[in-house]
Coordinates of C-alpha atoms in Angstrom, one line a residue:
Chain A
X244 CA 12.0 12.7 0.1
X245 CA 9.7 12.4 2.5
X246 CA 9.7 13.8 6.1
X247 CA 11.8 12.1 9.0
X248 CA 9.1 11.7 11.1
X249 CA 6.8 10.6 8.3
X250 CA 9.4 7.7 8.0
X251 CA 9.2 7.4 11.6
X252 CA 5.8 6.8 11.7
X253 CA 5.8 4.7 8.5
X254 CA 7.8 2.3 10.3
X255 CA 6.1 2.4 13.7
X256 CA 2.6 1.4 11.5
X257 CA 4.8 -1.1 9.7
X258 CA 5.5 -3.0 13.0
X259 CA 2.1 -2.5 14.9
X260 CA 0.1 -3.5 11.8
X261 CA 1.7 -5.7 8.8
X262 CA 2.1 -8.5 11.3
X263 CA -2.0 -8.8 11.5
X264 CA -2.2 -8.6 7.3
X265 CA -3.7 -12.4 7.6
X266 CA -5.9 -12.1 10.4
X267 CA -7.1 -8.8 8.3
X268 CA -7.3 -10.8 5.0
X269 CA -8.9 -13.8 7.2
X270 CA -11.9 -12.0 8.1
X271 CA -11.9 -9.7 5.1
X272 CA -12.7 -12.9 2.8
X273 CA -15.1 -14.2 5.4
X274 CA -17.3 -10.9 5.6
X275 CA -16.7 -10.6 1.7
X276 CA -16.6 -14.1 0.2
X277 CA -15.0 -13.0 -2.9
X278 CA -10.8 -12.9 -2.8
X279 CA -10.4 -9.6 -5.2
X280 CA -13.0 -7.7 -2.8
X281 CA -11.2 -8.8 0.3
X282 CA -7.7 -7.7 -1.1
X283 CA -9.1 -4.2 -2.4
X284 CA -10.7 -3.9 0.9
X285 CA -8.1 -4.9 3.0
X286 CA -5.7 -2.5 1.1
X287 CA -8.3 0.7 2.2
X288 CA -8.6 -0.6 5.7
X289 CA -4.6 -0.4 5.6
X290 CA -4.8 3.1 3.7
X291 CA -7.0 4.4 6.2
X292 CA -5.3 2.8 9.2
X293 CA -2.0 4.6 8.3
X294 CA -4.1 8.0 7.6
X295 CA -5.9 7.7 11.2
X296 CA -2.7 6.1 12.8
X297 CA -1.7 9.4 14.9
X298 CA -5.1 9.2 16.4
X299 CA -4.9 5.4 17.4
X300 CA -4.2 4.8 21.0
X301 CA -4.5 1.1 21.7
X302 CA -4.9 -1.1 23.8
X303 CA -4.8 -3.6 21.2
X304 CA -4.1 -3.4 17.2
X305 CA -6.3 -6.4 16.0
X306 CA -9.7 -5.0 17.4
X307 CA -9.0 -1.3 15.9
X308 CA -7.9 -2.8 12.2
X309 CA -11.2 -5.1 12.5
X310 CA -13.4 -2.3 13.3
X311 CA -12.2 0.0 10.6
X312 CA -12.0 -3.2 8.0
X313 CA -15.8 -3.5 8.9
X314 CA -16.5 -0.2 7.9
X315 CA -14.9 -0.6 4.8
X316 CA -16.9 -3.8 3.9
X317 CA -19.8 -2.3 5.2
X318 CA -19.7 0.4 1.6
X319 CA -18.7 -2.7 0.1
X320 CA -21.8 -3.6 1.1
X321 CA -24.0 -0.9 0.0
X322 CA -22.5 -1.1 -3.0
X323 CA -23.4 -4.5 -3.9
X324 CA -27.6 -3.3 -4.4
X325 CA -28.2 -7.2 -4.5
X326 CA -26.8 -8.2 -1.0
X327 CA -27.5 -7.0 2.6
X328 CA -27.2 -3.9 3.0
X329 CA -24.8 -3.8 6.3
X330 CA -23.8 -5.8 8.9
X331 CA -26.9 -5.3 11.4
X332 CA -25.7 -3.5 14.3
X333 CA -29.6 -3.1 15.9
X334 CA -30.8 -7.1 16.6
X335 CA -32.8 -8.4 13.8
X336 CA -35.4 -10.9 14.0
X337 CA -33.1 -13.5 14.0
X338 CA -31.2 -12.6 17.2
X339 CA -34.9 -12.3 19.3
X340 CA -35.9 -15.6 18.3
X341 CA -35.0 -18.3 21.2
X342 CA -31.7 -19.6 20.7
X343 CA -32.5 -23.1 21.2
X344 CA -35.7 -25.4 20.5
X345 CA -36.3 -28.6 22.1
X346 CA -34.7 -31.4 20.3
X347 CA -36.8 -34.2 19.5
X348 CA -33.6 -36.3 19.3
X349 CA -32.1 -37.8 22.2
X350 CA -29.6 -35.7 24.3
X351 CA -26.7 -37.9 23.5
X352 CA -24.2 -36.0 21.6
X353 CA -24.0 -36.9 18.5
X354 CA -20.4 -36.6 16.5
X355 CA -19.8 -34.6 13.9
X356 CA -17.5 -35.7 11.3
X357 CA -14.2 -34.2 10.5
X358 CA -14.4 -32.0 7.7
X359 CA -11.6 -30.8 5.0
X360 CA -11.4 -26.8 5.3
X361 CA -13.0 -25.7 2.2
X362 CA -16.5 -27.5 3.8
X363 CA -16.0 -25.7 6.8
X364 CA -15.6 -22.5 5.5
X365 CA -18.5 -22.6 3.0
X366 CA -20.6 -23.7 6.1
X367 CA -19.0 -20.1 8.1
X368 CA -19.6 -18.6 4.5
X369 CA -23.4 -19.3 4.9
X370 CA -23.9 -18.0 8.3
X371 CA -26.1 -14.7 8.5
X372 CA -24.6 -11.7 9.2
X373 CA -24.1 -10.6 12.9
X374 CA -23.2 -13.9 13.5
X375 CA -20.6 -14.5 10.9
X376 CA -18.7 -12.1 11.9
X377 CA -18.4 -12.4 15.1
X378 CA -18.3 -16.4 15.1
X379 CA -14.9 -15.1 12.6
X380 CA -13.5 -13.0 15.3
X381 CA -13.9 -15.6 17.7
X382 CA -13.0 -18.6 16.2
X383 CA -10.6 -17.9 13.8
X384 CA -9.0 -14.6 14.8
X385 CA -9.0 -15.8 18.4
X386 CA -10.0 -12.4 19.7
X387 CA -11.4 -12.3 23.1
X388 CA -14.8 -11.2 23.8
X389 CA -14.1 -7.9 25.1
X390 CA -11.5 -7.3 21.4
X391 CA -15.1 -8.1 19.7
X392 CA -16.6 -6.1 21.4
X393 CA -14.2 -3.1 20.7
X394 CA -14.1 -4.2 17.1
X395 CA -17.9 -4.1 16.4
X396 CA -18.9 -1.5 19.0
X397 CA -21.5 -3.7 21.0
X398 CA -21.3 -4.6 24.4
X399 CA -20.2 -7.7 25.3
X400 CA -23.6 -9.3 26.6
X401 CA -24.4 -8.7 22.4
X402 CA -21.0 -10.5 21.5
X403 CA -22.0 -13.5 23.9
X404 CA -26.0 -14.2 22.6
X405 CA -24.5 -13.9 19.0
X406 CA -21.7 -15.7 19.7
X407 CA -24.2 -18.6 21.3
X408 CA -26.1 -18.0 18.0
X409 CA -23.9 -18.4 15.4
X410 CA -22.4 -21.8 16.8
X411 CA -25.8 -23.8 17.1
X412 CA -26.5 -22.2 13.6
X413 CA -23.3 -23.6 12.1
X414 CA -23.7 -26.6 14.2
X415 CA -27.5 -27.2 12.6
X416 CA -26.2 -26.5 9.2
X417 CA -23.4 -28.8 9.6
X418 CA -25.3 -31.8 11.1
X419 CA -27.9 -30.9 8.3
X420 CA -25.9 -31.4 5.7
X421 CA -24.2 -34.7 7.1
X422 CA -27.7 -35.8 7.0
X423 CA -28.1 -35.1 3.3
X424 CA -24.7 -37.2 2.5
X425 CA -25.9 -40.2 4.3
Chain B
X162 CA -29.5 -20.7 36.1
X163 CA -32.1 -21.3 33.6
X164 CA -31.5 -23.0 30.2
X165 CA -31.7 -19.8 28.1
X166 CA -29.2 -18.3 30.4
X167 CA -26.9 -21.8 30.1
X168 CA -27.3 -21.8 26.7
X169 CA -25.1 -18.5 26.3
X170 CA -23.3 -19.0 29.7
X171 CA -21.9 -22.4 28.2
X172 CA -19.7 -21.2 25.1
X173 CA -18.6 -18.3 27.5
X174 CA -17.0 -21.3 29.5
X175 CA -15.9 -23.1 26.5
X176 CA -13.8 -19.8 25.8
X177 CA -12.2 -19.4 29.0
X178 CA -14.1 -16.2 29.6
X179 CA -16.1 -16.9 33.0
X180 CA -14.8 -15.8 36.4
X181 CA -14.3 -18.8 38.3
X182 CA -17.9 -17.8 40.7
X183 CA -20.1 -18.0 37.2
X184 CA -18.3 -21.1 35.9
X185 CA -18.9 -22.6 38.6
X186 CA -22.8 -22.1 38.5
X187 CA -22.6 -22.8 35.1
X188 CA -20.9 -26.3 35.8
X189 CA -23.4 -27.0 37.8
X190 CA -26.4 -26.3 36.4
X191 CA -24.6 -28.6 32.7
X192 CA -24.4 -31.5 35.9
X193 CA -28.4 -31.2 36.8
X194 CA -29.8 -30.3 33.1
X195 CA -28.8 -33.6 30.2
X196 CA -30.0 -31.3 27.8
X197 CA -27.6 -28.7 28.5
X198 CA -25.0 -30.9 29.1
X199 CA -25.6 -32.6 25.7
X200 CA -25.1 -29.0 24.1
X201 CA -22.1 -28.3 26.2
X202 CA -20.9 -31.3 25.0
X203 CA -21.9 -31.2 21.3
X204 CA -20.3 -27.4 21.3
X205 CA -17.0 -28.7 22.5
X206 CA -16.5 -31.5 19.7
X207 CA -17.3 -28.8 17.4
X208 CA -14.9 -26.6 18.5
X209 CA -12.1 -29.5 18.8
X210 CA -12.9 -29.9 15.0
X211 CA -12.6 -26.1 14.5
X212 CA -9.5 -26.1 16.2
X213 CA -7.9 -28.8 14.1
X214 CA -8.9 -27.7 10.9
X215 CA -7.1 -24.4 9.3
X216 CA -9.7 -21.9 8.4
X217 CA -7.5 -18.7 8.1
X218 CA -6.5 -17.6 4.5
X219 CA -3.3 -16.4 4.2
X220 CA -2.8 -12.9 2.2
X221 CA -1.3 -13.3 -1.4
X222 CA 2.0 -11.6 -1.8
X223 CA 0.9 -9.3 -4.2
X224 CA -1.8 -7.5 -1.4
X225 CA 1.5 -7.3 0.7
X226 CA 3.5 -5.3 -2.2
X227 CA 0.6 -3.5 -2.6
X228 CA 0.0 -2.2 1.3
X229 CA 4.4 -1.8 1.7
X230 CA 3.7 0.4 -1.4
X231 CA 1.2 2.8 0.4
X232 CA 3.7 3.5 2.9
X233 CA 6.5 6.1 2.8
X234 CA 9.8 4.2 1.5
X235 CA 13.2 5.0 3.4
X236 CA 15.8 6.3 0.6
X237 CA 17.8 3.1 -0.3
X238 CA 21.1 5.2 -0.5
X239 CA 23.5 5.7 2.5
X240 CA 22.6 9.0 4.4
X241 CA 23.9 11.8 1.7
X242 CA 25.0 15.5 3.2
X243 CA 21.4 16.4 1.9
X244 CA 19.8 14.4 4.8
X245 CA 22.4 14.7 7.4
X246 CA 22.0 18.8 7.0
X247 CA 18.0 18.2 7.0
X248 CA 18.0 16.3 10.4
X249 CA 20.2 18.8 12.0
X250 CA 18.2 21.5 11.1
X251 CA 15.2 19.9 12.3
X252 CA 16.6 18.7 15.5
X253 CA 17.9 22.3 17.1
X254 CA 15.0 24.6 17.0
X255 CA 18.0 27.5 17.8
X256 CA 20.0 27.1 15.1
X257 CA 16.9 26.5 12.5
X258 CA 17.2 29.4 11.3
X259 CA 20.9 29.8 10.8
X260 CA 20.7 25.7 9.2
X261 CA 18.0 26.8 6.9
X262 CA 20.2 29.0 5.1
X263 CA 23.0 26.4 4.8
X264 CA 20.7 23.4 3.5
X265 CA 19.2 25.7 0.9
X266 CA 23.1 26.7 -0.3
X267 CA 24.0 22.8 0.3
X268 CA 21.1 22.2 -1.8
X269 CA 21.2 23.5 -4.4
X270 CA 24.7 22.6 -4.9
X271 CA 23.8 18.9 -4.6
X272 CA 20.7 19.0 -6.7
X273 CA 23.0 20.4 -9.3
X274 CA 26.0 18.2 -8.7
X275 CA 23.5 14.8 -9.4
X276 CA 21.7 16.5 -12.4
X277 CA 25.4 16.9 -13.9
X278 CA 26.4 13.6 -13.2
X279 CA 22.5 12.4 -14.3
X280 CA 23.5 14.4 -17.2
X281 CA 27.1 12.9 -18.2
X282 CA 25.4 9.2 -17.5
X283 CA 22.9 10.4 -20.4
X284 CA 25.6 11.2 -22.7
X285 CA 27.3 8.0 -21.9
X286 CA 24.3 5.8 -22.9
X287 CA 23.7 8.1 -26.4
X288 CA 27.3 7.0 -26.8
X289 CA 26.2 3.0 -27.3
X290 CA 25.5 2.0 -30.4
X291 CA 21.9 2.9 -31.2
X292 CA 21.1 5.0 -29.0
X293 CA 22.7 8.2 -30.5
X294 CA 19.0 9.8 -32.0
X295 CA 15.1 8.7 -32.1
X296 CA 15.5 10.9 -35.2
X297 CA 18.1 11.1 -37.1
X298 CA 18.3 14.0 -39.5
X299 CA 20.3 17.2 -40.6
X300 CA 17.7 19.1 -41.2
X301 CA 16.9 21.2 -38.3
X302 CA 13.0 21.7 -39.9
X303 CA 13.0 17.6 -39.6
X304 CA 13.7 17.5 -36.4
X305 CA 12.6 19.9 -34.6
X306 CA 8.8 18.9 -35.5
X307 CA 9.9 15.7 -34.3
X308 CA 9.6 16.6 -30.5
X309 CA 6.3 18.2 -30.7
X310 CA 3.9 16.1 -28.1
X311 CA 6.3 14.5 -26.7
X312 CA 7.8 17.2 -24.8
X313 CA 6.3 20.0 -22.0
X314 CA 9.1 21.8 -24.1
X315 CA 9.9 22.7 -27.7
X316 CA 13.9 22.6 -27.7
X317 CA 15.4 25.0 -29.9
X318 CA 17.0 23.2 -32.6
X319 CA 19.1 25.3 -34.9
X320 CA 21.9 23.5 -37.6
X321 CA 25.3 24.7 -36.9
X322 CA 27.1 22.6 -39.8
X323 CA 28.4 26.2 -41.2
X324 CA 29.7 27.2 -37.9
X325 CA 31.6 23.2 -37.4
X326 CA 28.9 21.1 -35.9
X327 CA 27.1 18.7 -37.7
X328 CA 23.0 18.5 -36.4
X329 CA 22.8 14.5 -36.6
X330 CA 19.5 14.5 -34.9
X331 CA 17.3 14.1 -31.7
X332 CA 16.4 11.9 -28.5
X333 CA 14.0 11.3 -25.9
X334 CA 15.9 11.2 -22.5
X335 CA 15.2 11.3 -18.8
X336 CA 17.1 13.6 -16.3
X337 CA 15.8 13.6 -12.7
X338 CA 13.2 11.7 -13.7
X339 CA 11.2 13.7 -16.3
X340 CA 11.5 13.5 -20.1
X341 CA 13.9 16.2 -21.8
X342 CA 14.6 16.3 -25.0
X343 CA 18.2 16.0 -26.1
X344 CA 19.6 17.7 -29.6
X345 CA 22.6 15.7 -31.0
X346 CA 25.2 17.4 -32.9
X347 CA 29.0 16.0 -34.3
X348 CA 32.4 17.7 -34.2
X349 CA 34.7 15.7 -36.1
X350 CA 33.5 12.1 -34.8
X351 CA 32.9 13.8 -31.2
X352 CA 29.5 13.5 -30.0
X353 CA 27.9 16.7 -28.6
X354 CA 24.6 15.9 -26.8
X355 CA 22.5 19.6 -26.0
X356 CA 19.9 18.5 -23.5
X357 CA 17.2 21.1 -23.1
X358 CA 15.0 21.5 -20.1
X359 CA 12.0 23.8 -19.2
X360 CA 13.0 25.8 -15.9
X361 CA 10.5 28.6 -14.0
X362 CA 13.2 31.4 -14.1
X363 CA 13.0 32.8 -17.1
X364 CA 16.5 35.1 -16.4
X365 CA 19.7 34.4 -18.1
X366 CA 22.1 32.4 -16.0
X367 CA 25.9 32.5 -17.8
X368 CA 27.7 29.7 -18.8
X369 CA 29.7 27.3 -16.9
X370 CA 32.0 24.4 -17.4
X371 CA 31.9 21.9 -15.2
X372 CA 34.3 18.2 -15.9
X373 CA 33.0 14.8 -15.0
X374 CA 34.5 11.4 -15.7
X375 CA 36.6 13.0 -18.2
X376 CA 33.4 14.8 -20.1
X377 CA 33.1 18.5 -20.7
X378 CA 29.9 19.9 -19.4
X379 CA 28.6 23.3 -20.2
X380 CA 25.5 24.8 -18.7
X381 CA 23.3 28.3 -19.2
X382 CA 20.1 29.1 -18.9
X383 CA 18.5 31.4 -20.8
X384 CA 14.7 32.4 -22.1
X385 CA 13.2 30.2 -19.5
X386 CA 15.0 26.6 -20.9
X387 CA 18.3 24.8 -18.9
X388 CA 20.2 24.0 -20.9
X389 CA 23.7 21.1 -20.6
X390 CA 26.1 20.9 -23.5
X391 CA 28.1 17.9 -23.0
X392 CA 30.7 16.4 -25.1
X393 CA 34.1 14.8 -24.8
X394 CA 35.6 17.7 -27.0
X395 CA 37.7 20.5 -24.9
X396 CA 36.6 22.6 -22.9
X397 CA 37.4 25.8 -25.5
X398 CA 35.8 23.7 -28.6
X399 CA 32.7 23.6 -26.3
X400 CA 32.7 26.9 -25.0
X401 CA 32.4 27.7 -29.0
X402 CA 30.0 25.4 -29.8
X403 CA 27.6 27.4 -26.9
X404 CA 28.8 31.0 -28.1
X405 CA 27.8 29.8 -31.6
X406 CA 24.4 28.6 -30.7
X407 CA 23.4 30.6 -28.4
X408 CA 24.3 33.7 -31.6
X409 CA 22.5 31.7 -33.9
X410 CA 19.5 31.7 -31.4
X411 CA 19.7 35.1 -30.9
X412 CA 19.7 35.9 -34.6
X413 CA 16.5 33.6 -34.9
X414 CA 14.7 35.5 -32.3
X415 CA 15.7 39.0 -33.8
X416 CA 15.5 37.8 -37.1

């Protein structure tokens, strides 16, 4: 039978960390794009949450489940040999490049069309890696830019340019391919 | 505010994250700049279709059973003296010592009190029709073979029929959750079920008759195996049915 205060602390992690299983799952099939990777994954991020969950000291659960799920893809990662090989944590080439071009279209905005889910997320799917990710956190975890920024370890300036980034990008892809179906 | 700088600024006020000084510079420079306004614009419909759409996956059930599985279980069972005695002596540092010493007594006798009831249930379900023997033999040189592999154990199995009880065979059974191997013998149409188990001390522990739910159990240990004879027979039939064995194992090792 196990220790009293192992059950204690079983049940504290229980509370402070099943409740964000989806959320975890969420961006665990985003960074992944495969459902049985995410679920292994998500179970090792849980493993290792529970293992390092004496050490944890807040403020907020969802950015310290994030960070250690992105470790966790990030040897998922490296050992796919065919994909990239992390999440880029210095700024590649895409991050330098200006954000924005001038549009030869006019300013008005143009609409976009409603979308059913499954177009959206194979349009988030296609994003490059920073940007994914944090568009993910953003968007669909609703974590606050300073919870990114705990979560991936940049500061928050880096959060905000990729951020900015990952939005045109998804908003070019998305326009592009509306053009394609017309 | 240039346009780089609005270009970033702008999703930071879509978010709610500015301080009401910067959003208010950034509101003014989207008001002097169409093309920035066209973005702020364009960024905000995108994000009211974002909104409305559900993009989150929801985590099967299974990956939930999985995770609660990682995680020490609570005990089902109401809080048993066992636990009770444990939390006292680990919530009085003083008395530790003195509680130590009365959990290990408490203990044991507990441990032993739900392998003999662990034991009875066994002798109960032998008792249903099939499920007396795996192996069903007289012959001692039949059955013992019989539990080689399947056992960390090789029970002694030794036919008493001369002495008054019949060897009918052998079982596979499970007491405190590992496999032990149970040796079946008949008095009369009385069912006596010898379970054998492997133990650490190798020193001869006498038997003792304990009674549950109306069953006669006798247990020794002896030459580093447990052993439980249990049987609905009285408690003097089954006090003989040990004497006889354990002579007839004694003559087997001498002999």
């Amino acid at each position: 039978m196990p220790a009293t205060d192992d059950l204690q602390k079983a049940q504290r992690f229980r509370e402070a960390a099943l409740p964000h299983l989806d959320d975890v799952y969420t961006l665990a099939r985003y960074l992944l794009r495969d459902a049985a990777d995410a679920e292994d994954a998500v179970q090792e991020c849980y493993l290792r949450a529970l293992k390092h969950f004496d050490s944890y000291r807040g403020p907020t659960m969802k950015p310290w489940l994030f960070a250690i799920l992105r470790n966790v893809c990030n040897a998922e990662y490296a050992r796919r040999a065919h994909r990239p090989s992390a999440i880029e944590d210095t700024p590649g080439a895409a991050e330098q490049t200006p954000i924005w071009q001038e549009t030869e279209t006019s300013p008005e905005t143009e609409m976009l069309r409603s979308r059913d889910a499954g177009a959206i997320r194979k349009l988030i799917d296609a994003l490059a890696e920073p940007f994914k990710e944090t568009f993910v956190l953003r968007e669909i975890n609703n974590l606050s830019y300073r919870e990114i920024a705990e979560a991936v370890g940049a500061p928050v300036g880096t959060v905000m340019s990729r951020l900015a980034r990952a939005r045109a990008m998804l908003r070019a892809a998305w326009k592009a391919e509306e053009e394609q179906a017309r | 505010m240039t346009c780089d700088e609005a270009r970033i600024l702008l999703h930071a006020l879509l978010d709610n994250e500015l301080d009401a000084g910067h959003a208010r510079e950034v509101e003014a420079h989207i008001a002097s700049c169409p093309d920035c306004a066209a973005e702020f614009a364009a960024q905000r419909e995108m994000q009211r279709v974002l909104a409305d759409t559900d993009l989150r996956y929801t985590a099967p059930a299974s990956l939930r059973t999985r995770i609660e599985a990682l995680l020490p279980q609570p005990q089902r069972q109401q809080p048993t003296r066992r636990s009770v005695l444990r939390g006292f002596a680990m919530g009085s540092a003083v008395s530790a010592l003195a509680a130590t010493g009365v959990v290990a007594v408490v203990l044991r006798q507990d441990d032993q009190q739900r392998i003999l009831s662990e034991v009875v249930s066994a002798h109960l379900r032998s008792l249903q029709a099939g499920h007396l023997t795996d192996v069903i033999s007289t012959d001692q040189h039949t059955v013992k073979p019989w539990f080689n592999g399947k056992l960390d154990v090789a029970p002694p199995v030794i036919d008493l029929t001369a002495q008054g009880f019949t060897l009918v065979g052998g079982r596979l059974d499970y007491i405190d959750a590992r496999a032990i191997g149970a040796v079946v013998y008949k008095r009369r149409q009385h069912v006596v079920n010898l379970f054998v188990s492997q133990t650490s001390s190798t020193e001869y522990r006498a038997p003792k008759t304990e009674t549950m739910q109306g069953f006669n159990c006798r247990r020794w240990g002896n030459r580093g195996l447990n052993f439980w004879a249990v049987s609905d027979i009285g408690a003097d039939e089954l006090a003989e049915f040990v004497d006889k064995f354990e002579a007839a194992m004694k003559a087997n090792v001498e002999g």
